[in-house]
mmCIF file of C-alpha atoms and ligand atoms in Angstrom:
data_model
loop_
_atom_site.group_PDB
_atom_site.id
_atom_site.type_symbol
_atom_site.label_atom_id
_atom_site.label_comp_id
_atom_site.label_asym_id
_atom_site.label_seq_id
_atom_site.Cartn_x
_atom_site.Cartn_y
_atom_site.Cartn_z
ATOM 1 C CA MET A 1 0.421 -66.943 -7.720
ATOM 2 C CA ALA A 2 -2.824 -66.274 -9.499
ATOM 3 C CA ASN A 3 -4.294 -63.029 -8.133
ATOM 4 C CA SER A 4 -5.444 -59.694 -9.501
ATOM 5 C CA HIS A 5 -1.828 -58.795 -10.425
ATOM 6 C CA THR A 6 -1.152 -62.032 -12.301
ATOM 7 C CA PRO A 7 -0.627 -61.280 -15.983
ATOM 8 C CA ARG A 8 -2.928 -62.897 -18.497
ATOM 9 C CA ILE A 9 -0.625 -64.856 -20.798
ATOM 10 C CA GLY A 10 -1.782 -65.655 -24.317
ATOM 11 C CA ILE A 11 -0.065 -68.284 -26.456
ATOM 12 C CA LEU A 12 -0.458 -68.355 -30.226
ATOM 13 C CA GLY A 13 -0.676 -72.019 -31.216
ATOM 14 C CA GLY A 14 -1.993 -75.077 -29.417
ATOM 15 C CA GLY A 15 0.470 -77.829 -30.332
ATOM 16 C CA GLN A 16 2.556 -79.928 -27.957
ATOM 17 C CA LEU A 17 4.864 -77.020 -27.104
ATOM 18 C CA GLY A 18 1.822 -74.991 -26.087
ATOM 19 C CA LYS A 19 0.565 -77.903 -24.013
ATOM 20 C CA MET A 20 3.850 -78.164 -22.114
ATOM 21 C CA LEU A 21 3.819 -74.383 -21.494
ATOM 22 C CA CYS A 22 0.315 -74.812 -20.021
ATOM 23 C CA GLN A 23 1.594 -77.630 -17.801
ATOM 24 C CA ALA A 24 4.434 -75.451 -16.505
ATOM 25 C CA GLY A 25 2.027 -72.550 -15.957
ATOM 26 C CA ALA A 26 -0.323 -74.785 -13.973
ATOM 27 C CA ASP A 27 2.311 -75.228 -11.216
ATOM 28 C CA TRP A 28 1.960 -71.533 -10.411
ATOM 29 C CA HIS A 29 -1.731 -71.469 -11.282
ATOM 30 C CA LEU A 30 -1.071 -68.962 -14.055
ATOM 31 C CA PRO A 31 -3.989 -68.128 -16.312
ATOM 32 C CA ILE A 32 -2.851 -69.342 -19.730
ATOM 33 C CA HIS A 33 -4.921 -68.633 -22.812
ATOM 34 C CA ILE A 34 -4.443 -70.547 -26.069
ATOM 35 C CA LEU A 35 -5.467 -69.428 -29.569
ATOM 36 C CA GLU A 36 -5.922 -72.396 -31.903
ATOM 37 C CA GLU A 37 -8.322 -73.579 -34.575
ATOM 38 C CA ASN A 38 -10.173 -76.310 -32.716
ATOM 39 C CA HIS A 39 -10.288 -78.495 -29.636
ATOM 40 C CA SER A 40 -8.468 -81.434 -31.189
ATOM 41 C CA PHE A 41 -5.084 -79.706 -30.657
ATOM 42 C CA PRO A 42 -2.803 -80.968 -27.846
ATOM 43 C CA ALA A 43 -2.974 -77.816 -25.691
ATOM 44 C CA ALA A 44 -6.737 -77.261 -25.926
ATOM 45 C CA ASN A 45 -7.716 -79.167 -22.784
ATOM 46 C CA TYR A 46 -4.801 -77.845 -20.709
ATOM 47 C CA ALA A 47 -5.305 -74.125 -21.273
ATOM 48 C CA THR A 48 -7.062 -72.120 -18.565
ATOM 49 C CA VAL A 49 -9.119 -70.623 -21.400
ATOM 50 C CA PHE A 50 -9.213 -71.943 -24.960
ATOM 51 C CA HIS A 51 -9.958 -69.385 -27.713
ATOM 52 C CA ARG A 52 -11.028 -70.663 -31.098
ATOM 53 C CA GLY A 53 -9.295 -68.798 -33.925
ATOM 54 C CA ASN A 54 -6.484 -68.817 -36.446
ATOM 55 C CA PHE A 55 -3.024 -67.488 -35.527
ATOM 56 C CA ARG A 56 -2.446 -66.768 -39.230
ATOM 57 C CA SER A 57 -5.388 -64.316 -39.260
ATOM 58 C CA LYS A 58 -4.663 -60.694 -38.356
ATOM 59 C CA ALA A 59 -8.187 -60.139 -37.036
ATOM 60 C CA ASP A 60 -8.097 -63.242 -34.818
ATOM 61 C CA VAL A 61 -4.657 -62.452 -33.371
ATOM 62 C CA LEU A 62 -5.677 -58.849 -32.670
ATOM 63 C CA GLU A 63 -8.915 -59.831 -30.974
ATOM 64 C CA PHE A 64 -7.122 -62.449 -28.855
ATOM 65 C CA GLY A 65 -4.085 -60.311 -28.023
ATOM 66 C CA ARG A 66 -6.119 -57.291 -26.891
ATOM 67 C CA LYS A 67 -7.464 -59.380 -23.997
ATOM 68 C CA MET A 68 -3.918 -60.319 -22.826
ATOM 69 C CA ASP A 69 -1.125 -58.659 -20.841
ATOM 70 C CA ILE A 70 1.612 -60.769 -22.446
ATOM 71 C CA VAL A 71 1.430 -62.608 -25.775
ATOM 72 C CA THR A 72 3.890 -65.339 -26.709
ATOM 73 C CA ILE A 73 4.150 -68.055 -29.360
ATOM 74 C CA GLU A 74 4.764 -71.760 -29.726
ATOM 75 C CA ILE A 75 5.158 -71.620 -33.519
ATOM 76 C CA GLU A 76 6.683 -68.841 -35.627
ATOM 77 C CA HIS A 77 4.425 -69.140 -38.688
ATOM 78 C CA ILE A 78 1.977 -66.513 -37.475
ATOM 79 C CA ASP A 79 0.586 -63.146 -38.518
ATOM 80 C CA THR A 80 3.148 -60.679 -37.198
ATOM 81 C CA ALA A 81 1.383 -57.554 -38.549
ATOM 82 C CA ALA A 82 -1.126 -58.069 -35.750
ATOM 83 C CA LEU A 83 1.701 -58.487 -33.231
ATOM 84 C CA HIS A 84 3.319 -55.194 -34.273
ATOM 85 C CA GLN A 85 -0.046 -53.501 -33.771
ATOM 86 C CA LEU A 86 -0.511 -55.107 -30.344
ATOM 87 C CA VAL A 87 2.891 -53.785 -29.247
ATOM 88 C CA ALA A 88 1.846 -50.294 -30.415
ATOM 89 C CA GLU A 89 -1.288 -50.679 -28.304
ATOM 90 C CA GLY A 90 0.731 -51.535 -25.182
ATOM 91 C CA VAL A 91 0.551 -55.356 -25.081
ATOM 92 C CA LYS A 92 3.854 -57.075 -24.262
ATOM 93 C CA VAL A 93 4.757 -59.437 -27.086
ATOM 94 C CA TYR A 94 7.661 -61.841 -26.475
ATOM 95 C CA PRO A 95 9.514 -62.816 -28.581
ATOM 96 C CA GLN A 96 9.313 -59.354 -30.127
ATOM 97 C CA PRO A 97 7.513 -59.267 -33.525
ATOM 98 C CA GLU A 98 10.569 -57.928 -35.395
ATOM 99 C CA ILE A 99 12.572 -60.935 -34.172
ATOM 100 C CA ILE A 100 9.849 -63.315 -35.354
ATOM 101 C CA ASP A 101 9.929 -61.554 -38.765
ATOM 102 C CA LEU A 102 13.696 -62.028 -38.916
ATOM 103 C CA ILE A 103 13.619 -65.694 -37.956
ATOM 104 C CA LYS A 104 10.621 -66.678 -40.121
ATOM 105 C CA ASP A 105 12.636 -65.761 -43.214
ATOM 106 C CA LYS A 106 15.827 -67.823 -43.538
ATOM 107 C CA GLY A 107 17.180 -65.224 -45.981
ATOM 108 C CA LEU A 108 16.884 -62.392 -43.422
ATOM 109 C CA GLN A 109 18.141 -64.681 -40.665
ATOM 110 C CA LYS A 110 21.351 -65.581 -42.550
ATOM 111 C CA GLN A 111 21.894 -61.919 -43.433
ATOM 112 C CA PHE A 112 21.612 -61.038 -39.748
ATOM 113 C CA TYR A 113 24.434 -63.476 -38.905
ATOM 114 C CA ALA A 114 26.573 -62.057 -41.709
ATOM 115 C CA ASP A 115 25.930 -58.446 -40.623
ATOM 116 C CA GLU A 116 26.612 -59.207 -36.952
ATOM 117 C CA GLY A 117 29.782 -61.226 -37.578
ATOM 118 C CA ILE A 118 28.238 -64.461 -36.243
ATOM 119 C CA ALA A 119 29.837 -67.625 -37.644
ATOM 120 C CA THR A 120 27.555 -69.331 -40.179
ATOM 121 C CA SER A 121 28.016 -71.107 -43.538
ATOM 122 C CA ASP A 122 28.474 -68.887 -46.619
ATOM 123 C CA PHE A 123 25.247 -68.305 -48.546
ATOM 124 C CA SER A 124 23.493 -66.516 -51.412
ATOM 125 C CA ARG A 125 19.833 -65.697 -51.928
ATOM 126 C CA PHE A 126 17.790 -66.473 -55.053
ATOM 127 C CA ALA A 127 14.220 -65.743 -56.201
ATOM 128 C CA ASN A 128 13.509 -69.181 -57.713
ATOM 129 C CA ALA A 129 14.989 -72.419 -59.111
ATOM 130 C CA ALA A 130 15.809 -70.857 -62.519
ATOM 131 C CA GLU A 131 18.057 -68.258 -60.852
ATOM 132 C CA VAL A 132 19.888 -71.023 -58.976
ATOM 133 C CA ARG A 133 20.424 -72.967 -62.216
ATOM 134 C CA ASP A 134 21.636 -69.799 -63.989
ATOM 135 C CA ALA A 135 24.168 -69.127 -61.228
ATOM 136 C CA HIS A 136 25.445 -72.687 -61.535
ATOM 137 C CA ALA A 137 25.659 -72.418 -65.348
ATOM 138 C CA ALA A 138 27.524 -69.108 -65.035
ATOM 139 C CA GLY A 139 30.023 -70.728 -62.667
ATOM 140 C CA THR A 140 29.227 -68.444 -59.708
ATOM 141 C CA LEU A 141 27.647 -71.286 -57.708
ATOM 142 C CA SER A 142 29.386 -74.612 -57.292
ATOM 143 C CA LEU A 143 28.210 -78.025 -56.147
ATOM 144 C CA PRO A 144 27.519 -79.402 -53.602
ATOM 145 C CA PHE A 145 25.179 -77.029 -51.772
ATOM 146 C CA VAL A 146 22.113 -76.951 -49.531
ATOM 147 C CA GLN A 147 19.042 -75.086 -50.750
ATOM 148 C CA LYS A 148 16.431 -73.890 -48.253
ATOM 149 C CA ALA A 149 13.047 -72.284 -48.818
ATOM 150 C CA ARG A 150 13.179 -68.808 -47.242
ATOM 151 C CA THR A 151 9.818 -69.251 -45.527
ATOM 152 C CA GLY A 152 7.514 -72.030 -44.416
ATOM 153 C CA GLY A 153 10.064 -74.837 -43.908
ATOM 154 C CA TYR A 154 9.710 -77.145 -40.912
ATOM 155 C CA ASP A 155 11.484 -80.290 -39.669
ATOM 156 C CA GLY A 156 13.653 -80.649 -42.770
ATOM 157 C CA GLN A 157 10.822 -79.975 -45.266
ATOM 158 C CA GLY A 158 11.887 -77.113 -47.470
ATOM 159 C CA VAL A 159 15.542 -78.266 -47.462
ATOM 160 C CA ALA A 160 17.217 -79.833 -50.534
ATOM 161 C CA VAL A 161 20.790 -81.120 -50.554
ATOM 162 C CA ILE A 162 22.108 -80.811 -54.120
ATOM 163 C CA ARG A 163 25.255 -82.865 -54.785
ATOM 164 C CA GLU A 164 25.142 -83.589 -58.515
ATOM 165 C CA ALA A 165 24.239 -81.604 -61.636
ATOM 166 C CA ALA A 166 21.328 -83.965 -62.405
ATOM 167 C CA GLU A 167 19.671 -82.891 -59.162
ATOM 168 C CA LEU A 168 19.506 -79.301 -60.458
ATOM 169 C CA THR A 169 16.645 -80.413 -62.691
ATOM 170 C CA ASP A 170 14.709 -82.780 -60.441
ATOM 171 C CA LYS A 171 15.431 -81.780 -56.837
ATOM 172 C CA LEU A 172 15.601 -77.968 -56.689
ATOM 173 C CA LEU A 173 12.829 -76.155 -54.815
ATOM 174 C CA ASP A 174 11.148 -73.501 -56.970
ATOM 175 C CA CYS A 175 10.687 -70.664 -54.499
ATOM 176 C CA PRO A 176 12.585 -67.752 -52.927
ATOM 177 C CA CYS A 177 15.506 -69.525 -51.270
ATOM 178 C CA VAL A 178 18.843 -69.434 -49.527
ATOM 179 C CA VAL A 179 21.654 -71.536 -50.963
ATOM 180 C CA GLU A 180 24.360 -72.445 -48.446
ATOM 181 C CA ASP A 181 27.686 -74.217 -48.567
ATOM 182 C CA LEU A 182 27.306 -77.873 -47.614
ATOM 183 C CA VAL A 183 29.000 -78.041 -44.222
ATOM 184 C CA ASP A 184 31.130 -81.028 -43.264
ATOM 185 C CA ILE A 185 29.299 -81.788 -40.008
ATOM 186 C CA ALA A 186 30.976 -83.768 -37.227
ATOM 187 C CA LYS A 187 28.126 -83.205 -34.775
ATOM 188 C CA GLU A 188 24.866 -81.283 -34.657
ATOM 189 C CA LEU A 189 24.433 -79.442 -31.364
ATOM 190 C CA ALA A 190 21.744 -77.246 -29.832
ATOM 191 C CA VAL A 191 21.905 -74.696 -27.037
ATOM 192 C CA ILE A 192 18.825 -73.083 -25.532
ATOM 193 C CA VAL A 193 19.315 -69.564 -24.212
ATOM 194 C CA THR A 194 16.779 -67.541 -22.220
ATOM 195 C CA ARG A 195 16.786 -63.768 -21.888
ATOM 196 C CA THR A 196 14.580 -61.486 -19.783
ATOM 197 C CA PRO A 197 13.459 -57.921 -20.647
ATOM 198 C CA SER A 198 16.042 -56.632 -18.149
ATOM 199 C CA GLY A 199 18.781 -58.500 -20.024
ATOM 200 C CA ASN A 200 19.386 -61.376 -17.592
ATOM 201 C CA ILE A 201 20.454 -64.439 -19.486
ATOM 202 C CA SER A 202 20.705 -68.176 -18.824
ATOM 203 C CA VAL A 203 21.898 -71.059 -20.932
ATOM 204 C CA PHE A 204 20.913 -74.742 -20.788
ATOM 205 C CA PRO A 205 23.580 -77.456 -21.114
ATOM 206 C CA THR A 206 24.509 -78.267 -24.737
ATOM 207 C CA VAL A 207 22.506 -81.037 -26.411
ATOM 208 C CA GLU A 208 23.780 -83.345 -29.137
ATOM 209 C CA MET A 209 21.614 -84.809 -31.870
ATOM 210 C CA GLU A 210 22.620 -88.357 -32.566
ATOM 211 C CA PHE A 211 21.698 -89.577 -36.000
ATOM 212 C CA HIS A 212 20.627 -93.096 -36.907
ATOM 213 C CA PRO A 213 23.662 -94.819 -38.476
ATOM 214 C CA THR A 214 21.858 -95.634 -41.754
ATOM 215 C CA ALA A 215 18.512 -93.748 -41.940
ATOM 216 C CA ASN A 216 19.166 -89.990 -42.130
ATOM 217 C CA LEU A 217 17.019 -89.273 -39.053
ATOM 218 C CA VAL A 218 17.774 -87.834 -35.638
ATOM 219 C CA GLU A 219 17.546 -90.837 -33.359
ATOM 220 C CA PHE A 220 18.370 -89.397 -29.922
ATOM 221 C CA LEU A 221 18.934 -86.051 -28.347
ATOM 222 C CA ILE A 222 21.484 -86.521 -25.616
ATOM 223 C CA CYS A 223 22.581 -84.248 -22.818
ATOM 224 C CA PRO A 224 25.337 -83.619 -21.945
ATOM 225 C CA ALA A 225 26.746 -83.591 -25.480
ATOM 226 C CA ALA A 226 29.834 -85.759 -25.967
ATOM 227 C CA ILE A 227 32.144 -82.803 -26.644
ATOM 228 C CA GLY A 228 35.158 -81.381 -24.844
ATOM 229 C CA SER A 229 34.669 -78.633 -22.296
ATOM 230 C CA ASP A 230 36.337 -76.076 -24.574
ATOM 231 C CA THR A 231 33.808 -76.817 -27.343
ATOM 232 C CA ASP A 232 31.002 -76.717 -24.812
ATOM 233 C CA VAL A 233 32.029 -73.285 -23.566
ATOM 234 C CA ARG A 234 32.378 -71.945 -27.134
ATOM 235 C CA ALA A 235 28.948 -73.333 -28.101
ATOM 236 C CA ALA A 236 27.308 -71.698 -25.074
ATOM 237 C CA ARG A 237 29.073 -68.374 -25.731
ATOM 238 C CA LEU A 238 28.074 -68.355 -29.389
ATOM 239 C CA ALA A 239 24.441 -69.096 -28.533
ATOM 240 C CA MET A 240 24.399 -66.304 -25.929
ATOM 241 C CA GLU A 241 25.991 -63.917 -28.419
ATOM 242 C CA VAL A 242 23.151 -64.586 -30.882
ATOM 243 C CA ALA A 243 20.489 -64.026 -28.201
ATOM 244 C CA GLU A 244 22.129 -60.815 -27.019
ATOM 245 C CA LYS A 245 22.635 -59.410 -30.493
ATOM 246 C CA MET A 246 19.000 -60.150 -31.323
ATOM 247 C CA GLY A 247 17.902 -58.739 -27.967
ATOM 248 C CA ILE A 248 15.296 -61.467 -27.708
ATOM 249 C CA VAL A 249 13.049 -61.878 -24.676
ATOM 250 C CA GLY A 250 12.127 -65.508 -23.943
ATOM 251 C CA LEU A 251 13.694 -68.703 -25.214
ATOM 252 C CA LEU A 252 16.012 -68.912 -28.191
ATOM 253 C CA ALA A 253 16.999 -72.407 -29.362
ATOM 254 C CA VAL A 254 20.252 -72.156 -31.305
ATOM 255 C CA GLU A 255 21.073 -75.055 -33.647
ATOM 256 C CA LEU A 256 24.792 -75.420 -34.299
ATOM 257 C CA PHE A 257 27.105 -77.428 -36.544
ATOM 258 C CA LEU A 258 30.453 -78.613 -35.156
ATOM 259 C CA THR A 259 32.945 -79.326 -37.939
ATOM 260 C CA PRO A 260 35.745 -81.937 -37.846
ATOM 261 C CA THR A 261 38.261 -79.108 -37.272
ATOM 262 C CA GLY A 262 36.360 -77.829 -34.232
ATOM 263 C CA GLU A 263 34.723 -74.819 -35.869
ATOM 264 C CA ILE A 264 31.204 -74.030 -34.616
ATOM 265 C CA LEU A 265 28.667 -72.515 -37.037
ATOM 266 C CA VAL A 266 25.131 -71.302 -36.358
ATOM 267 C CA ASN A 267 22.647 -73.214 -38.527
ATOM 268 C CA GLU A 268 19.385 -71.610 -37.495
ATOM 269 C CA VAL A 269 17.441 -70.531 -34.436
ATOM 270 C CA ALA A 270 13.900 -70.905 -33.106
ATOM 271 C CA PRO A 271 12.387 -68.215 -30.828
ATOM 272 C CA ARG A 272 10.325 -70.557 -28.645
ATOM 273 C CA PRO A 273 10.444 -73.843 -26.740
ATOM 274 C CA HIS A 274 12.202 -76.439 -28.866
ATOM 275 C CA ASN A 275 12.371 -80.175 -29.449
ATOM 276 C CA SER A 276 15.968 -80.097 -28.237
ATOM 277 C CA GLY A 277 14.795 -78.927 -24.804
ATOM 278 C CA HIS A 278 12.118 -81.510 -23.973
ATOM 279 C CA HIS A 279 14.512 -83.389 -21.671
ATOM 280 C CA THR A 280 14.886 -80.279 -19.464
ATOM 281 C CA ILE A 281 11.545 -81.187 -17.814
ATOM 282 C CA GLU A 282 13.160 -84.118 -15.992
ATOM 283 C CA ALA A 283 16.901 -83.731 -16.606
ATOM 284 C CA CYS A 284 17.486 -80.091 -15.613
ATOM 285 C CA MET A 285 16.798 -78.045 -12.484
ATOM 286 C CA THR A 286 14.369 -75.829 -14.413
ATOM 287 C CA SER A 287 12.458 -76.857 -17.547
ATOM 288 C CA GLN A 288 12.643 -74.794 -20.747
ATOM 289 C CA TYR A 289 8.892 -74.210 -20.423
ATOM 290 C CA GLU A 290 9.084 -72.753 -16.918
ATOM 291 C CA GLN A 291 12.146 -70.735 -17.926
ATOM 292 C CA HIS A 292 10.236 -69.182 -20.834
ATOM 293 C CA LEU A 293 7.383 -68.166 -18.519
ATOM 294 C CA ARG A 294 9.869 -66.707 -16.017
ATOM 295 C CA ALA A 295 11.524 -64.712 -18.813
ATOM 296 C CA ILE A 296 8.398 -63.221 -20.378
ATOM 297 C CA MET A 297 7.151 -62.185 -16.906
ATOM 298 C CA ASP A 298 10.580 -60.655 -16.128
ATOM 299 C CA LEU A 299 11.026 -62.903 -13.091
ATOM 300 C CA PRO A 300 14.372 -64.328 -11.910
ATOM 301 C CA LEU A 301 15.562 -67.127 -14.205
ATOM 302 C CA GLY A 302 15.902 -70.594 -12.678
ATOM 303 C CA PRO A 303 19.103 -72.662 -12.505
ATOM 304 C CA THR A 304 19.662 -74.731 -15.641
ATOM 305 C CA ASP A 305 22.118 -77.339 -14.294
ATOM 306 C CA LEU A 306 21.774 -80.912 -15.465
ATOM 307 C CA VAL A 307 20.432 -83.110 -12.666
ATOM 308 C CA ARG A 308 21.135 -86.385 -14.474
ATOM 309 C CA PRO A 309 22.319 -87.456 -17.939
ATOM 310 C CA GLY A 310 19.357 -87.802 -20.300
ATOM 311 C CA ALA A 311 18.429 -89.164 -23.718
ATOM 312 C CA MET A 312 15.268 -88.045 -25.520
ATOM 313 C CA ILE A 313 13.524 -89.855 -28.350
ATOM 314 C CA ASN A 314 10.476 -88.803 -30.290
ATOM 315 C CA LEU A 315 7.583 -91.257 -30.425
ATOM 316 C CA LEU A 316 6.579 -91.382 -34.078
ATOM 317 C CA GLY A 317 3.540 -92.903 -35.744
ATOM 318 C CA ALA A 318 4.285 -96.417 -37.052
ATOM 319 C CA GLU A 319 4.633 -96.960 -40.787
ATOM 320 C CA GLY A 320 1.470 -98.123 -42.552
ATOM 321 C CA HIS A 321 -0.889 -96.744 -39.884
ATOM 322 C CA ASN A 322 -3.199 -93.776 -40.592
ATOM 323 C CA GLY A 323 -6.115 -92.988 -38.306
ATOM 324 C CA PRO A 324 -7.158 -92.940 -34.628
ATOM 325 C CA ALA A 325 -4.051 -93.597 -32.516
ATOM 326 C CA VAL A 326 -3.614 -96.622 -30.265
ATOM 327 C CA TYR A 327 -0.575 -96.936 -27.987
ATOM 328 C CA ALA A 328 0.397 -100.618 -27.953
ATOM 329 C CA GLY A 329 2.911 -101.760 -25.345
ATOM 330 C CA TRP A 330 2.363 -98.840 -22.962
ATOM 331 C CA ALA A 331 2.678 -101.011 -19.820
ATOM 332 C CA ASN A 332 5.979 -102.462 -21.077
ATOM 333 C CA LEU A 333 7.345 -98.946 -21.514
ATOM 334 C CA LEU A 334 6.364 -97.959 -17.980
ATOM 335 C CA ALA A 335 8.169 -101.007 -16.570
ATOM 336 C CA ILE A 336 11.509 -99.451 -17.588
ATOM 337 C CA PRO A 337 13.065 -97.365 -14.770
ATOM 338 C CA GLU A 338 13.585 -93.608 -15.151
ATOM 339 C CA VAL A 339 11.645 -93.406 -18.377
ATOM 340 C CA TYR A 340 9.308 -90.405 -18.654
ATOM 341 C CA PRO A 341 6.862 -90.530 -21.572
ATOM 342 C CA HIS A 342 4.913 -87.509 -22.798
ATOM 343 C CA LEU A 343 2.013 -88.096 -25.168
ATOM 344 C CA TYR A 344 0.696 -85.119 -27.096
ATOM 345 C CA GLY A 345 -2.868 -86.407 -27.432
ATOM 346 C CA LYS A 346 -3.065 -86.050 -31.200
ATOM 347 C CA ALA A 347 -6.204 -87.928 -32.193
ATOM 348 C CA GLU A 348 -4.871 -89.213 -35.497
ATOM 349 C CA THR A 349 -1.608 -91.004 -36.139
ATOM 350 C CA ARG A 350 0.282 -90.940 -39.446
ATOM 351 C CA PRO A 351 3.582 -92.593 -40.410
ATOM 352 C CA PHE A 352 6.444 -90.684 -38.709
ATOM 353 C CA ARG A 353 4.108 -88.070 -37.168
ATOM 354 C CA LYS A 354 5.495 -86.781 -33.832
ATOM 355 C CA MET A 355 2.973 -88.230 -31.360
ATOM 356 C CA GLY A 356 5.008 -87.838 -28.197
ATOM 357 C CA HIS A 357 8.457 -88.144 -26.718
ATOM 358 C CA VAL A 358 10.264 -90.064 -24.032
ATOM 359 C CA THR A 359 13.046 -88.770 -21.831
ATOM 360 C CA ALA A 360 15.167 -91.466 -20.210
ATOM 361 C CA LEU A 361 17.636 -90.710 -17.434
ATOM 362 C CA GLY A 362 20.539 -92.762 -16.120
ATOM 363 C CA ASP A 363 23.857 -92.649 -14.263
ATOM 364 C CA THR A 364 25.588 -92.237 -17.625
ATOM 365 C CA ILE A 365 24.613 -91.265 -21.163
ATOM 366 C CA ALA A 366 25.063 -94.907 -22.207
ATOM 367 C CA MET A 367 22.532 -96.017 -19.576
ATOM 368 C CA ALA A 368 20.058 -93.274 -20.536
ATOM 369 C CA ARG A 369 20.405 -94.113 -24.236
ATOM 370 C CA GLU A 370 19.864 -97.821 -23.577
ATOM 371 C CA ARG A 371 16.684 -97.087 -21.596
ATOM 372 C CA ALA A 372 15.403 -94.732 -24.303
ATOM 373 C CA THR A 373 16.013 -97.422 -26.921
ATOM 374 C CA ARG A 374 14.082 -99.981 -24.893
ATOM 375 C CA ALA A 375 11.248 -97.485 -24.460
ATOM 376 C CA LYS A 376 11.060 -96.876 -28.181
ATOM 377 C CA GLU A 377 10.976 -100.601 -28.892
ATOM 378 C CA ALA A 378 8.327 -101.179 -26.201
ATOM 379 C CA VAL A 379 5.654 -98.869 -27.603
ATOM 380 C CA GLN A 380 4.043 -98.893 -31.064
ATOM 381 C CA ILE A 381 1.726 -96.104 -32.208
ATOM 382 C CA ILE A 382 -0.748 -97.800 -34.504
ATOM 383 C CA THR A 383 -4.409 -97.915 -35.454
ATOM 384 C CA ARG A 384 -6.656 -100.839 -34.674
HETATM 385 P P1 LIG B 401 14.542 -77.136 -40.691
HETATM 386 O O1 LIG B 401 14.281 -75.721 -40.330
HETATM 387 O O2 LIG B 401 13.549 -77.669 -41.652
HETATM 388 O O3 LIG B 401 14.783 -78.021 -39.503
HETATM 389 P P2 LIG B 401 17.446 -77.020 -41.093
HETATM 390 O O4 LIG B 401 18.027 -75.758 -41.562
HETATM 391 O O5 LIG B 401 17.596 -77.298 -39.624
HETATM 392 O O6 LIG B 401 15.918 -77.108 -41.541
HETATM 393 O O7 LIG B 401 18.076 -78.226 -41.883
HETATM 394 C C1 LIG B 401 17.694 -79.584 -41.654
HETATM 395 C C2 LIG B 401 18.927 -80.478 -41.631
HETATM 396 O O8 LIG B 401 19.637 -80.389 -42.877
HETATM 397 C C3 LIG B 401 19.965 -80.080 -40.575
HETATM 398 O O9 LIG B 401 19.656 -80.629 -39.310
HETATM 399 C C4 LIG B 401 21.242 -80.649 -41.165
HETATM 400 O O10 LIG B 401 21.331 -82.064 -40.906
HETATM 401 C C5 LIG B 401 21.038 -80.457 -42.665
HETATM 402 N N1 LIG B 401 21.658 -79.184 -43.098
HETATM 403 C C6 LIG B 401 21.088 -77.960 -43.052
HETATM 404 N N2 LIG B 401 21.934 -77.004 -43.507
HETATM 405 C C7 LIG B 401 23.068 -77.640 -43.847
HETATM 406 C C8 LIG B 401 24.329 -77.201 -44.398
HETATM 407 N N3 LIG B 401 24.569 -75.921 -44.728
HETATM 408 N N4 LIG B 401 25.279 -78.153 -44.600
HETATM 409 C C9 LIG B 401 25.054 -79.446 -44.309
HETATM 410 N N5 LIG B 401 23.896 -79.923 -43.831
HETATM 411 C C10 LIG B 401 22.908 -79.030 -43.584
#
């Protein structure tokens, strides 16, 4: 579709999510531009044009965005002052900068849910650790609770679960924070919603995060989630309600908690492609990446139906290995049927660094999960 009317699409950030957006864009020969610090990032070699710069710098974002018709993001930790200015200058920025501002700050995000009557855990906001301790001493804050840094958190960093008084001295984060009730979680779910500028909306099938029985780590993402159809419908409705109330254009990944009594609470959202949507590349009729591009160009959204049950695992750097990455056992992994690996091309591995992912499909979730497990055991990301 690349011709003189094809919009120039600029993506802020060149990580694996940016790479997979480039891959989806390549099917339609879309010109995709990436702004990132250097060529070692996953998306650098897959962009139509790579622009060297820093998405945290106002000057760099402005210079990059002025050359684009549509600007989007693959990470929310960016300079939004520049994005507001680009909108004023007539560039389309999706997700909209005010939504990025809202989501970047967990304090503002929780307040939005409270103001809009969206179900979420009860919370208070504090300026630092001393204020949290004072509230506990005064009896206005009771244990246990979950403390989250208002800004800058990622993949569980910036989250402290405080169960005992002793942890108030050695575990509290000393920064502006949100303190939430500790939710009794039966399952963690995620629903990815997509919305176009004209207000068309689509929703991907609900995903369930399965935790490792002993280590407190997400082991698999599975789709469809093992929940009743009533819960499924409520999860999808709640996620769509959040997207509509925000008025977002593009993808919105909505992370949810299901409680033992069947209540569904919004944990947090991400305004971009998400880890919980990787499987859509092979398991759904349209991938989250293509759907995002359709949305920001105001094109018809694709069908999101599940083609086959899927299980997704992240490929993490092996413990004790720091340095240039080597993928041992690659041929063994490829011998497993219906296993689709994606490597992000990060030059250096570190223990538990996300180096890639594998989606496994099967006739049933059990079959997909078994294949994903074999894939994970087959490959080791190490250094020589
Ligand atoms: P991040 O943005 O770093 O991913 P999250 O807000 O998703 O942080 O929290 C990380 C994990 O901590 C969640 O997946 C969940 O397991 C746990 N968690 C977060 N908030 C709560 C809560 N209020 N009650 C219980 N567990 C929580």
